[in-house]
Coordinates of C-alpha atoms in Angstrom, one line a residue:
M1 CA -11.1 17.2 23.9
S2 CA -13.9 16.1 26.3
Q3 CA -13.4 12.4 25.9
S4 CA -10.1 10.8 26.3
L5 CA -8.9 8.5 23.7
T6 CA -6.6 5.6 24.6
V7 CA -4.5 3.1 22.6
A8 CA -7.2 0.6 23.0
N9 CA -9.6 2.6 20.9
V10 CA -7.5 2.5 17.9
M11 CA -5.3 -0.6 18.2
H12 CA -5.8 -3.7 15.7
E13 CA -4.4 -7.0 15.4
P14 CA -1.1 -7.2 13.8
E15 CA -1.5 -8.1 10.3
V16 CA 2.0 -9.9 10.3
V17 CA 3.7 -11.3 13.4
L18 CA 7.3 -12.7 12.9
H19 CA 9.2 -15.2 14.9
P20 CA 13.2 -14.8 15.9
D21 CA 14.1 -17.7 13.8
T22 CA 12.2 -16.9 10.6
D23 CA 14.6 -16.1 7.7
A24 CA 15.0 -12.4 6.9
G25 CA 14.2 -12.9 3.2
D26 CA 10.8 -14.7 4.2
A27 CA 10.2 -11.8 6.9
L28 CA 10.8 -9.4 4.0
D29 CA 8.4 -11.3 1.8
K30 CA 5.6 -11.2 4.4
L31 CA 6.2 -7.5 4.9
M32 CA 6.0 -6.7 1.1
E33 CA 2.9 -8.9 0.8
A34 CA 1.1 -7.0 3.6
R35 CA 2.4 -3.7 2.5
L36 CA 3.8 -3.0 6.0
G37 CA 7.0 -1.2 6.9
A38 CA 7.6 -3.1 10.0
A39 CA 6.2 -6.3 12.2
P40 CA 6.3 -7.3 15.6
V41 CA 8.6 -10.3 16.6
I42 CA 7.3 -12.5 19.4
D43 CA 8.7 -15.5 21.2
A44 CA 7.0 -19.0 21.5
H45 CA 5.1 -17.7 24.3
G46 CA 3.5 -14.5 22.5
R47 CA 5.9 -12.2 24.3
L48 CA 7.2 -9.3 22.3
V49 CA 11.2 -9.6 21.7
G50 CA 11.4 -7.0 19.1
V51 CA 10.5 -5.4 15.9
L52 CA 11.7 -5.8 12.4
S53 CA 11.5 -3.0 10.1
E54 CA 12.4 -2.3 6.4
H55 CA 15.0 0.0 7.8
D56 CA 16.6 -2.9 9.6
L57 CA 16.7 -5.1 6.1
L58 CA 17.9 -2.3 4.4
L59 CA 20.7 -1.5 7.1
D60 CA 21.8 -5.3 6.8
L61 CA 22.1 -5.1 3.2
W62 CA 24.3 -1.9 3.4
L63 CA 26.4 -3.5 6.0
H64 CA 27.2 -6.5 3.5
D65 CA 27.8 -4.3 0.7
Y66 CA 24.3 -5.6 -0.8
Q67 CA 25.7 -9.0 -1.1
P68 CA 24.6 -10.9 2.1
E69 CA 26.8 -14.2 2.3
Q70 CA 24.1 -16.0 3.8
C71 CA 20.5 -15.0 4.8
A72 CA 20.2 -14.1 8.3
Q73 CA 17.5 -14.7 10.9
V74 CA 15.2 -12.2 12.2
C75 CA 16.6 -12.4 15.7
E76 CA 20.0 -11.1 14.2
L77 CA 18.5 -8.0 12.5
M78 CA 15.4 -6.9 14.7
Q79 CA 15.3 -4.0 16.9
R80 CA 15.3 -5.3 20.7
K81 CA 14.9 -1.7 22.2
V82 CA 11.3 -1.0 21.0
T83 CA 8.8 1.8 22.1
V84 CA 5.9 -0.2 23.3
L85 CA 2.3 1.2 24.1
T86 CA -0.1 -0.4 26.5
P87 CA -3.9 -0.4 25.9
K88 CA -4.3 2.4 28.3
D89 CA -1.9 4.9 26.9
D90 CA -3.6 8.3 26.1
L91 CA -3.6 9.2 22.3
L92 CA -2.9 12.6 22.7
A93 CA 0.3 12.1 24.8
L94 CA 1.4 9.8 22.1
A95 CA 0.8 12.3 19.5
E96 CA 3.0 14.7 21.5
R97 CA 5.8 12.2 22.0
I98 CA 5.8 11.5 18.3
C99 CA 5.6 15.3 17.3
V100 CA 8.5 16.9 19.0
D101 CA 11.7 16.6 21.0
P102 CA 10.9 18.4 24.2
N103 CA 14.6 19.0 24.9
T104 CA 15.0 20.7 21.7
L105 CA 11.7 22.7 22.0
Y106 CA 12.2 23.7 25.6
P107 CA 16.1 23.3 26.5
I108 CA 16.6 23.1 30.1
D109 CA 19.5 21.9 32.1
G110 CA 19.3 19.4 35.2
N111 CA 18.1 22.2 37.5
G112 CA 15.1 23.0 35.1
S113 CA 16.7 26.5 34.1
A114 CA 16.4 27.4 30.5
V115 CA 19.7 26.5 28.6
T116 CA 19.2 29.0 25.6
L117 CA 16.7 31.6 24.9
S118 CA 15.0 31.7 21.6
N119 CA 13.1 34.4 19.8
M120 CA 11.9 31.8 17.3
P121 CA 8.2 31.2 17.5
L122 CA 6.9 28.1 19.0
K123 CA 5.7 26.8 15.7
E124 CA 9.2 27.2 14.2
R125 CA 10.8 25.6 17.2
A126 CA 8.4 22.7 16.9
R127 CA 9.3 22.1 13.3
E128 CA 13.3 22.3 14.3
G129 CA 12.5 20.0 17.2
R130 CA 11.1 17.3 15.3
S131 CA 11.8 14.0 16.9
W132 CA 12.0 10.6 14.9
H133 CA 9.9 7.6 16.1
P134 CA 8.9 4.6 14.6
R135 CA 5.6 4.4 12.3
H136 CA 4.5 1.2 13.8
F137 CA 4.1 0.7 17.7
P138 CA 3.4 -2.7 19.3
V139 CA 0.9 -2.9 22.1
V140 CA 1.8 -4.8 25.1
D141 CA -0.1 -6.0 28.0
N142 CA 1.6 -7.9 30.8
G143 CA 4.4 -8.6 28.3
H144 CA 2.3 -9.9 25.7
L145 CA 1.6 -8.5 22.5
V146 CA -2.0 -7.6 22.0
G147 CA -2.0 -5.3 19.2
M148 CA -0.4 -2.6 16.8
V149 CA -1.0 1.1 16.4
S150 CA 0.3 3.1 13.4
R151 CA 0.7 6.7 12.8
R152 CA -1.9 6.4 10.5
D153 CA -4.4 5.0 13.2
L154 CA -3.3 7.8 15.6
V155 CA -3.9 10.6 12.8
G156 CA -7.2 8.7 11.8
A157 CA -8.4 8.8 15.3
L158 CA -7.8 12.5 15.7
R159 CA -9.2 13.4 12.3
H160 CA -12.3 14.8 13.9
L161 CA -10.5 17.6 15.4
Y162 CA -9.9 19.1 12.1
R163 CA -13.7 18.7 11.2
R164 CA -14.7 20.2 14.3
A165 CA -12.1 23.4 13.8
A166 CA -13.8 23.7 10.2
H167 CA -17.2 24.4 11.7

């Protein structure tokens, strides 16, 4: 690619922003209404403190045998360890980070030596080395939430590469 695309080129304002003291049921209603799988959670100063996802809500229900005694608050269920982006992050680096686990693709020890040798083609190793990452990424600048990027935003920004390859 001749031109470097950054997160700033594709980020958008969050459709839903939650607060730590929001009732989990209300948070779920907001996610469902907006047809989102996750939303950032910010404090009173606009700083990102976590992300609440459908997975977090399902896990809470499962932990309570699908009969929660009382409705929890977002701060009790949200993920606090969140993969965040900055507006300056490179989209191709993000795509690579989402796609594969380099430790599975190229297993090496602490000295940089190959741990195992594989006759498996790179394409097959890449499929085996898939890495799980969230579908929605908060974009933070100086600790403050400034936007969101989804996998769909990322693949949409890279769509032109398929068009170029077809010609």
